[in-house]
Amino acid sequence: MAPDSADPSWDQGLVIDRNVDITVDKRLVDQSKPDSANRATVTYEVVVANAGTAEGVYDLADKLKFGGSIKIDEVSASNTDPGDIVVNPDFDGVDNTSLVKEQKLPGGKSHVYQVVVEATVNTAITAEQRNCTLTETEEGNRLPQRGSS
């Protein structure tokens, strides 16, 4: 029995640490400007951190939500820290959003994943609209040109 206790379930010397505090943070690392074919690359990191003192377990999923007419062409994902966690090879961020399942994370540690997305920015802008000169058939703000009144 515990000193000064009538609790017979008290086990002297056994400490169970249940302090698990897992958080996920996603941050943009790099992005390229669209090339002449309107293709661009976006690279971001997902950091899973355990601020607790006990080991925890997590599932990590990420759904890509690119807006408008952006078409996702190719997606790759890898674990960069510690670097030996196997990432789901079928992850595409759209139909298959699972990166890892039941991954152990010790207290005070973090895991970093890198996701690289190749995308095409489809645009319906015509050559006439890109020339910055409004015609009678186009809508927009007609700002005075330099030297005109």
CSV table of N, CA and C in Angstrom, one decimal:
chain,number,residue,atom,x,y,z
A,1,MET,N,0.8,-1.2,0.0
A,1,MET,CA,0.0,0.0,0.0
A,1,MET,C,0.9,1.2,0.0
A,2,ALA,N,0.3,2.3,-0.6
A,2,ALA,CA,1.0,3.5,-0.6
A,2,ALA,C,1.1,4.1,0.7
A,3,PRO,N,2.2,4.8,1.0
A,3,PRO,CA,2.3,5.5,2.3
A,3,PRO,C,1.2,6.4,2.5
A,4,ASP,N,0.6,6.4,3.7
A,4,ASP,CA,-0.5,7.2,4.0
A,4,ASP,C,-1.7,7.1,3.1
A,5,SER,N,-1.9,5.9,2.5
A,5,SER,CA,-3.0,5.6,1.6
A,5,SER,C,-3.6,4.3,1.9
A,6,ALA,N,-4.9,4.3,1.6
A,6,ALA,CA,-5.7,3.0,1.8
A,6,ALA,C,-5.9,2.4,0.4
A,7,ASP,N,-5.2,2.9,-0.6
A,7,ASP,CA,-5.5,2.5,-2.0
A,7,ASP,C,-4.6,1.3,-2.3
A,8,PRO,N,-5.2,0.1,-2.4
A,8,PRO,CA,-4.3,-1.1,-2.6
A,8,PRO,C,-3.9,-1.2,-4.1
A,9,SER,N,-4.4,-0.4,-5.0
A,9,SER,CA,-4.0,-0.5,-6.4
A,9,SER,C,-2.7,0.4,-6.7
A,10,TRP,N,-2.3,1.1,-5.7
A,10,TRP,CA,-1.1,2.0,-5.9
A,10,TRP,C,0.1,1.1,-6.0
A,11,ASP,N,0.9,1.3,-7.1
A,11,ASP,CA,2.1,0.5,-7.4
A,11,ASP,C,3.3,1.3,-7.2
A,12,GLN,N,4.0,1.2,-6.2
A,12,GLN,CA,5.2,2.0,-5.9
A,12,GLN,C,6.2,1.8,-7.0
A,13,GLY,N,6.7,2.9,-7.5
A,13,GLY,CA,7.8,2.9,-8.4
A,13,GLY,C,7.3,2.9,-9.9
A,14,LEU,N,6.1,2.7,-10.2
A,14,LEU,CA,5.6,2.6,-11.6
A,14,LEU,C,5.0,4.0,-11.9
A,15,VAL,N,5.6,4.6,-12.9
A,15,VAL,CA,5.1,5.9,-13.4
A,15,VAL,C,4.6,5.7,-14.9
A,16,ILE,N,3.4,6.0,-15.2
A,16,ILE,CA,2.9,5.9,-16.5
A,16,ILE,C,2.8,7.3,-17.1
A,17,ASP,N,3.6,7.6,-18.1
A,17,ASP,CA,3.6,8.9,-18.7
A,17,ASP,C,2.6,8.9,-19.9
A,18,ARG,N,1.6,9.7,-19.8
A,18,ARG,CA,0.6,9.8,-20.8
A,18,ARG,C,0.6,11.2,-21.4
A,19,ASN,N,1.7,11.9,-21.3
A,19,ASN,CA,1.8,13.3,-21.8
A,19,ASN,C,2.2,13.3,-23.3
A,20,VAL,N,1.2,13.2,-24.1
A,20,VAL,CA,1.4,13.3,-25.6
A,20,VAL,C,0.7,14.5,-26.1
A,21,ASP,N,1.5,15.3,-26.8
A,21,ASP,CA,1.0,16.6,-27.4
A,21,ASP,C,1.4,16.7,-28.8
A,22,ILE,N,0.7,16.1,-29.7
A,22,ILE,CA,1.1,16.0,-31.2
A,22,ILE,C,0.4,17.1,-31.9
A,23,THR,N,1.2,17.9,-32.7
A,23,THR,CA,0.6,19.0,-33.5
A,23,THR,C,1.1,18.8,-34.9
A,24,VAL,N,0.4,19.4,-35.9
A,24,VAL,CA,0.8,19.3,-37.3
A,24,VAL,C,0.9,20.7,-37.8
A,25,ASP,N,2.0,21.1,-38.5
A,25,ASP,CA,2.1,22.4,-39.1
A,25,ASP,C,2.5,22.2,-40.6
A,26,LYS,N,1.9,23.0,-41.5
A,26,LYS,CA,2.2,22.9,-42.9
A,26,LYS,C,2.7,24.3,-43.3
A,27,ARG,N,3.9,24.3,-44.1
A,27,ARG,CA,4.4,25.6,-44.5
A,27,ARG,C,5.0,25.5,-45.9
A,28,LEU,N,4.8,26.6,-46.6
A,28,LEU,CA,5.3,26.7,-48.0
A,28,LEU,C,6.9,26.8,-47.9
A,29,VAL,N,7.6,26.1,-48.7
A,29,VAL,CA,9.0,26.1,-48.7
A,29,VAL,C,9.5,26.9,-50.0
A,30,ASP,N,8.8,26.6,-51.1
A,30,ASP,CA,9.3,27.2,-52.4
A,30,ASP,C,8.2,27.1,-53.4
A,31,GLN,N,8.1,28.0,-54.3
A,31,GLN,CA,7.2,28.0,-55.5
A,31,GLN,C,7.9,28.6,-56.7
A,32,SER,N,7.6,28.0,-57.8
A,32,SER,CA,8.2,28.6,-59.0
A,32,SER,C,7.2,29.4,-59.7
A,33,LYS,N,7.6,30.3,-60.6
A,33,LYS,CA,6.7,31.1,-61.5
A,33,LYS,C,6.3,30.1,-62.6
A,34,PRO,N,5.1,30.2,-63.1
A,34,PRO,CA,4.7,29.4,-64.2
A,34,PRO,C,5.6,29.6,-65.4
A,35,ASP,N,6.0,28.5,-66.1
A,35,ASP,CA,6.9,28.6,-67.3
A,35,ASP,C,6.0,29.0,-68.5
A,36,SER,N,6.6,28.9,-69.7
A,36,SER,CA,5.8,29.2,-70.9
A,36,SER,C,4.7,28.3,-71.2
A,37,ALA,N,4.7,27.1,-70.6
A,37,ALA,CA,3.6,26.1,-70.7
A,37,ALA,C,2.6,26.2,-69.5
A,38,ASN,N,2.8,27.2,-68.7
A,38,ASN,CA,2.0,27.5,-67.5
A,38,ASN,C,2.2,26.4,-66.4
A,39,ARG,N,3.3,25.7,-66.4
A,39,ARG,CA,3.6,24.7,-65.4
A,39,ARG,C,4.4,25.4,-64.3
A,40,ALA,N,4.1,25.0,-63.1
A,40,ALA,CA,4.8,25.5,-61.9
A,40,ALA,C,5.0,24.4,-60.9
A,41,THR,N,5.9,24.6,-60.0
A,41,THR,CA,6.2,23.7,-58.9
A,41,THR,C,6.0,24.4,-57.6
A,42,VAL,N,5.3,23.7,-56.7
A,42,VAL,CA,5.1,24.1,-55.3
A,42,VAL,C,5.7,23.1,-54.4
A,43,THR,N,6.5,23.5,-53.4
A,43,THR,CA,7.1,22.6,-52.5
A,43,THR,C,6.7,23.1,-51.1
A,44,TYR,N,6.2,22.2,-50.3
A,44,TYR,CA,5.9,22.5,-48.9
A,44,TYR,C,6.3,21.4,-47.9
A,45,GLU,N,6.4,21.7,-46.7
A,45,GLU,CA,6.8,20.8,-45.6
A,45,GLU,C,5.6,20.6,-44.7
A,46,VAL,N,5.5,19.4,-44.2
A,46,VAL,CA,4.5,19.1,-43.1
A,46,VAL,C,5.3,18.6,-41.9
A,47,VAL,N,5.2,19.3,-40.8
A,47,VAL,CA,6.0,19.0,-39.6
A,47,VAL,C,5.0,18.5,-38.6
A,48,VAL,N,5.3,17.3,-38.1
A,48,VAL,CA,4.5,16.6,-37.0
A,48,VAL,C,5.4,16.7,-35.8
A,49,ALA,N,5.0,17.3,-34.7
A,49,ALA,CA,5.8,17.5,-33.6
A,49,ALA,C,5.1,17.0,-32.3
A,50,ASN,N,5.8,16.4,-31.4
A,50,ASN,CA,5.3,15.9,-30.2
A,50,ASN,C,5.9,16.7,-29.0
A,51,ALA,N,5.2,17.7,-28.5
A,51,ALA,CA,5.7,18.5,-27.4
A,51,ALA,C,5.6,17.9,-26.1
A,52,GLY,N,4.9,16.7,-26.1
A,52,GLY,CA,4.8,16.0,-24.8
A,52,GLY,C,6.0,15.2,-24.5
A,53,THR,N,6.0,14.5,-23.4
A,53,THR,CA,7.1,13.7,-22.9
A,53,THR,C,7.0,12.2,-23.2
A,54,ALA,N,5.7,11.8,-23.6
A,54,ALA,CA,5.5,10.4,-23.9
A,54,ALA,C,5.4,10.1,-25.4
A,55,GLU,N,5.6,8.9,-25.8
A,55,GLU,CA,5.5,8.5,-27.2
A,55,GLU,C,4.0,8.5,-27.6
A,56,GLY,N,3.7,9.0,-28.8
A,56,GLY,CA,2.4,9.0,-29.3
A,56,GLY,C,2.4,8.4,-30.7
A,57,VAL,N,1.2,8.2,-31.2
A,57,VAL,CA,1.0,7.6,-32.5
A,57,VAL,C,0.1,8.5,-33.4
A,58,TYR,N,0.5,8.7,-34.6
A,58,TYR,CA,-0.4,9.6,-35.5
A,58,TYR,C,-0.6,9.0,-36.9
A,59,ASP,N,-1.7,9.4,-37.5
A,59,ASP,CA,-1.9,9.2,-38.9
A,59,ASP,C,-1.8,10.5,-39.6
A,60,LEU,N,-1.2,10.6,-40.7
A,60,LEU,CA,-1.0,11.9,-41.4
A,60,LEU,C,-1.6,11.8,-42.8
A,61,ALA,N,-2.6,12.7,-43.1
A,61,ALA,CA,-3.2,12.8,-44.4
A,61,ALA,C,-3.1,14.3,-44.8
A,62,ASP,N,-3.1,14.5,-46.1
A,62,ASP,CA,-3.1,15.9,-46.6
A,62,ASP,C,-3.8,15.9,-48.0
A,63,LYS,N,-4.9,16.7,-48.0
A,63,LYS,CA,-5.7,16.9,-49.2
A,63,LYS,C,-5.2,18.2,-49.9
A,64,LEU,N,-4.8,18.0,-51.1
A,64,LEU,CA,-4.4,19.2,-51.9
A,64,LEU,C,-5.6,20.0,-52.3
A,65,LYS,N,-5.7,21.3,-52.1
A,65,LYS,CA,-6.8,22.1,-52.4
A,65,LYS,C,-6.4,23.3,-53.3
A,66,PHE,N,-5.9,23.0,-54.5
A,66,PHE,CA,-5.5,24.1,-55.4
A,66,PHE,C,-6.8,24.6,-56.0
A,67,GLY,N,-6.9,25.9,-56.1
A,67,GLY,CA,-8.1,26.5,-56.6
A,67,GLY,C,-8.2,26.7,-58.1
A,68,GLY,N,-9.4,27.2,-58.5
A,68,GLY,CA,-9.6,27.5,-59.9
A,68,GLY,C,-9.3,26.4,-60.8
A,69,SER,N,-8.7,26.8,-61.9
A,69,SER,CA,-8.4,25.8,-63.0
A,69,SER,C,-7.0,25.3,-62.9
A,70,ILE,N,-6.4,25.2,-61.7
A,70,ILE,CA,-5.1,24.6,-61.5
A,70,ILE,C,-5.2,23.1,-61.6
A,71,LYS,N,-4.5,22.5,-62.5
A,71,LYS,CA,-4.5,21.0,-62.7
A,71,LYS,C,-3.2,20.4,-62.0
A,72,ILE,N,-3.4,19.5,-61.1
A,72,ILE,CA,-2.3,18.8,-60.5
A,72,ILE,C,-1.8,17.7,-61.4
A,73,ASP,N,-0.5,17.9,-61.8
A,73,ASP,CA,0.1,16.9,-62.8
A,73,ASP,C,0.8,15.8,-62.1
A,74,GLU,N,1.6,16.1,-61.1
A,74,GLU,CA,2.4,15.1,-60.4
A,74,GLU,C,2.7,15.5,-59.0
A,75,VAL,N,2.7,14.5,-58.1
A,75,VAL,CA,2.9,14.8,-56.7
A,75,VAL,C,3.9,13.7,-56.2
A,76,SER,N,4.9,14.2,-55.4
A,76,SER,CA,5.8,13.3,-54.7
A,76,SER,C,5.9,13.7,-53.3
A,77,ALA,N,6.1,12.7,-52.4
A,77,ALA,CA,6.2,13.0,-51.0
A,77,ALA,C,7.3,12.1,-50.4
A,78,SER,N,8.0,12.7,-49.4
A,78,SER,CA,9.1,12.0,-48.8
A,78,SER,C,9.2,12.4,-47.3
A,79,ASN,N,9.8,11.6,-46.5
A,79,ASN,CA,10.1,11.9,-45.1
A,79,ASN,C,11.6,12.4,-45.1
A,80,THR,N,11.8,13.7,-44.7
A,80,THR,CA,13.1,14.3,-44.7
A,80,THR,C,13.8,14.2,-43.4
A,81,ASP,N,13.0,14.1,-42.3
A,81,ASP,CA,13.6,14.0,-40.9
A,81,ASP,C,12.7,13.2,-40.1
A,82,PRO,N,13.1,12.0,-39.6
A,82,PRO,CA,14.5,11.5,-39.6
A,82,PRO,C,15.0,11.0,-40.9
A,83,GLY,N,14.1,10.8,-41.9
A,83,GLY,CA,14.5,10.4,-43.2
A,83,GLY,C,14.3,8.9,-43.5
A,84,ASP,N,13.9,8.1,-42.5
A,84,ASP,CA,13.7,6.7,-42.8
A,84,ASP,C,12.3,6.2,-42.7
A,85,ILE,N,11.3,7.1,-42.6
A,85,ILE,CA,9.9,6.7,-42.5
A,85,ILE,C,9.4,6.5,-43.9
A,86,VAL,N,8.8,5.4,-44.2
A,86,VAL,CA,8.3,5.1,-45.5
A,86,VAL,C,6.9,5.8,-45.7
A,87,VAL,N,6.9,6.6,-46.7
A,87,VAL,CA,5.7,7.3,-47.1
A,87,VAL,C,4.8,6.5,-48.1
A,88,ASN,N,3.5,6.6,-48.0
A,88,ASN,CA,2.6,5.9,-48.9
A,88,ASN,C,3.0,6.2,-50.3
A,89,PRO,N,3.4,5.2,-51.1
A,89,PRO,CA,3.8,5.5,-52.5
A,89,PRO,C,2.7,5.9,-53.4
A,90,ASP,N,1.4,5.6,-53.0
A,90,ASP,CA,0.2,5.9,-53.8
A,90,ASP,C,-0.3,7.3,-53.4
A,91,PHE,N,0.3,8.0,-52.5
A,91,PHE,CA,-0.2,9.4,-52.1
A,91,PHE,C,-0.2,10.3,-53.3
A,92,ASP,N,-1.3,10.9,-53.6
A,92,ASP,CA,-1.4,11.9,-54.7
A,92,ASP,C,-2.1,13.2,-54.2
A,93,GLY,N,-2.5,13.2,-53.0
A,93,GLY,CA,-3.1,14.4,-52.4
A,93,GLY,C,-4.5,14.7,-52.9
A,94,VAL,N,-5.1,13.9,-53.8
A,94,VAL,CA,-6.4,14.1,-54.3
A,94,VAL,C,-7.3,12.9,-54.0
A,95,ASP,N,-7.0,11.8,-54.7
A,95,ASP,CA,-7.8,10.5,-54.4
A,95,ASP,C,-7.2,9.7,-53.3
A,96,ASN,N,-5.9,9.8,-53.0
A,96,ASN,CA,-5.3,9.1,-52.0
A,96,ASN,C,-4.5,10.1,-51.1
A,97,THR,N,-5.1,10.5,-50.0
A,97,THR,CA,-4.5,11.6,-49.2
A,97,THR,C,-3.7,11.1,-48.0
A,98,SER,N,-3.5,9.8,-47.8
A,98,SER,CA,-2.8,9.3,-46.7
A,98,SER,C,-1.3,9.3,-46.9
A,99,LEU,N,-0.5,10.0,-46.1
A,99,LEU,CA,0.9,9.9,-46.2
A,99,LEU,C,1.5,8.8,-45.3
A,100,VAL,N,1.1,8.7,-44.1
A,100,VAL,CA,1.5,7.6,-43.2
A,100,VAL,C,0.4,7.2,-42.2
A,101,LYS,N,0.4,6.0,-41.7
A,101,LYS,CA,-0.6,5.6,-40.8
A,101,LYS,C,0.1,4.9,-39.6
A,102,GLU,N,-0.4,5.2,-38.4
A,102,GLU,CA,0.1,4.6,-37.1
A,102,GLU,C,1.6,4.7,-37.0
A,103,GLN,N,2.0,6.0,-37.2
A,103,GLN,CA,3.4,6.3,-37.1
A,103,GLN,C,3.8,6.7,-35.6
A,104,LYS,N,4.7,6.0,-35.0
A,104,LYS,CA,5.1,6.4,-33.6
A,104,LYS,C,6.0,7.6,-33.6
A,105,LEU,N,5.8,8.5,-32.6
A,105,LEU,CA,6.6,9.7,-32.5
A,105,LEU,C,6.9,9.9,-31.0
A,106,PRO,N,8.2,9.7,-30.7
A,106,PRO,CA,8.6,9.9,-29.3
A,106,PRO,C,8.4,11.3,-28.8
A,107,GLY,N,8.3,11.4,-27.5
A,107,GLY,CA,8.1,12.7,-26.8
A,107,GLY,C,9.3,13.6,-27.1
A,108,GLY,N,9.0,14.9,-27.4
A,108,GLY,CA,10.1,15.9,-27.7
A,108,GLY,C,10.7,15.8,-29.0
A,109,LYS,N,10.1,15.0,-29.9
A,109,LYS,CA,10.7,14.8,-31.3
A,109,LYS,C,9.7,15.3,-32.3
A,110,SER,N,10.2,15.4,-33.6
A,110,SER,CA,9.4,15.8,-34.7
A,110,SER,C,9.7,15.0,-35.9
A,111,HIS,N,8.8,14.9,-36.8
A,111,HIS,CA,9.0,14.3,-38.1
A,111,HIS,C,8.7,15.3,-39.2
A,112,VAL,N,9.5,15.4,-40.2
A,112,VAL,CA,9.3,16.3,-41.3
A,112,VAL,C,9.1,15.6,-42.6
A,113,TYR,N,8.0,16.0,-43.3
A,113,TYR,CA,7.7,15.5,-44.7
A,113,TYR,C,7.8,16.6,-45.7
A,114,GLN,N,8.2,16.3,-46.9
A,114,GLN,CA,8.3,17.2,-48.0
A,114,GLN,C,7.3,16.8,-49.1
A,115,VAL,N,6.5,17.7,-49.6
A,115,VAL,CA,5.6,17.4,-50.7
A,115,VAL,C,5.9,18.3,-51.8
A,116,VAL,N,6.1,17.8,-53.0
A,116,VAL,CA,6.4,18.5,-54.2
A,116,VAL,C,5.3,18.3,-55.2
A,117,VAL,N,4.6,19.4,-55.6
A,117,VAL,CA,3.5,19.4,-56.5
A,117,VAL,C,3.9,20.1,-57.8
A,118,GLU,N,3.8,19.3,-58.9
A,118,GLU,CA,3.9,19.9,-60.3
A,118,GLU,C,2.5,20.2,-60.7
A,119,ALA,N,2.2,21.4,-61.2
A,119,ALA,CA,0.8,21.8,-61.6
A,119,ALA,C,0.9,22.6,-62.8
A,120,THR,N,-0.3,22.6,-63.5
A,120,THR,CA,-0.5,23.5,-64.7
A,120,THR,C,-1.6,24.5,-64.3
A,121,VAL,N,-1.3,25.7,-64.6
A,121,VAL,CA,-2.3,26.8,-64.4
A,121,VAL,C,-3.0,27.0,-65.7
A,122,ASN,N,-4.1,26.3,-65.8
A,122,ASN,CA,-4.9,26.5,-67.0
A,122,ASN,C,-5.6,27.8,-67.0
A,123,THR,N,-5.5,28.5,-68.1
A,123,THR,CA,-6.1,29.8,-68.2
A,123,THR,C,-6.9,30.0,-69.5
A,124,ALA,N,-8.0,30.7,-69.3
A,124,ALA,CA,-8.8,31.0,-70.5
A,124,ALA,C,-8.6,32.4,-71.0
A,125,ILE,N,-7.5,33.0,-70.7
A,125,ILE,CA,-7.2,34.3,-71.1
A,125,ILE,C,-6.8,34.3,-72.6
A,126,THR,N,-7.4,35.1,-73.4
A,126,THR,CA,-7.0,35.1,-74.8
A,126,THR,C,-5.8,36.1,-75.0
A,127,ALA,N,-5.2,36.0,-76.2
A,127,ALA,CA,-4.1,36.9,-76.5
A,127,ALA,C,-4.6,38.3,-76.5
A,128,GLU,N,-5.8,38.5,-76.9
A,128,GLU,CA,-6.4,39.9,-77.0
A,128,GLU,C,-6.5,40.4,-75.6
A,129,GLN,N,-6.9,39.6,-74.6
A,129,GLN,CA,-7.1,40.0,-73.2
A,129,GLN,C,-5.7,40.3,-72.6
A,130,ARG,N,-4.7,39.6,-73.0
A,130,ARG,CA,-3.3,39.8,-72.4
A,130,ARG,C,-2.6,41.0,-72.9
A,131,ASN,N,-3.1,41.6,-73.9
A,131,ASN,CA,-2.4,42.7,-74.5
A,131,ASN,C,-2.6,44.1,-73.7
A,132,CYS,N,-3.4,44.1,-72.7
A,132,CYS,CA,-3.6,45.2,-71.9
A,132,CYS,C,-4.3,46.4,-72.6
A,133,THR,N,-4.8,46.2,-73.7
A,133,THR,CA,-5.6,47.2,-74.4
A,133,THR,C,-7.0,46.8,-74.5
A,134,LEU,N,-7.9,47.5,-73.9
A,134,LEU,CA,-9.4,47.2,-74.0
A,134,LEU,C,-10.0,47.5,-75.3
A,135,THR,N,-10.7,46.6,-75.9
A,135,THR,CA,-11.5,46.8,-77.1
A,135,THR,C,-12.9,47.0,-76.7
A,136,GLU,N,-13.8,47.3,-77.7
A,136,GLU,CA,-15.2,47.5,-77.4
A,136,GLU,C,-15.9,46.2,-76.9
A,137,THR,N,-15.3,45.1,-77.2
A,137,THR,CA,-16.0,43.8,-76.8
A,137,THR,C,-15.4,43.3,-75.4
A,138,GLU,N,-14.4,44.0,-74.9
A,138,GLU,CA,-13.9,43.5,-73.6
A,138,GLU,C,-14.4,44.4,-72.5
A,139,GLU,N,-14.5,43.8,-71.2
A,139,GLU,CA,-14.9,44.5,-70.0
A,139,GLU,C,-13.6,44.7,-69.2
A,140,GLY,N,-13.7,45.8,-68.4
A,140,GLY,CA,-12.6,46.1,-67.5
A,140,GLY,C,-12.5,47.5,-67.2
A,141,ASN,N,-11.5,47.9,-66.4
A,141,ASN,CA,-11.2,49.3,-66.1
A,141,ASN,C,-10.4,49.9,-67.3
A,142,ARG,N,-10.9,51.0,-67.8
A,142,ARG,CA,-10.2,51.7,-68.8
A,142,ARG,C,-9.5,52.9,-68.2
A,143,LEU,N,-8.2,52.6,-67.9
A,143,LEU,CA,-7.4,53.7,-67.3
A,143,LEU,C,-6.8,54.5,-68.4
A,144,PRO,N,-6.6,55.8,-68.2
A,144,PRO,CA,-6.0,56.6,-69.2
A,144,PRO,C,-4.5,56.1,-69.4
A,145,GLN,N,-4.1,56.1,-70.7
A,145,GLN,CA,-2.8,55.8,-71.0
A,145,GLN,C,-1.9,57.0,-70.9
A,146,ARG,N,-0.6,56.8,-70.6
A,146,ARG,CA,0.3,58.0,-70.4
A,146,ARG,C,0.3,58.8,-71.7
A,147,GLY,N,0.1,60.1,-71.6
A,147,GLY,CA,0.2,60.9,-72.7
A,147,GLY,C,-1.2,61.1,-73.4
A,148,SER,N,-2.2,60.4,-72.9
A,148,SER,CA,-3.6,60.6,-73.4
A,148,SER,C,-4.5,61.3,-72.4
A,149,SER,N,-5.6,61.8,-72.9
A,149,SER,CA,-6.4,62.6,-72.0
A,149,SER,C,-7.8,61.9,-71.9
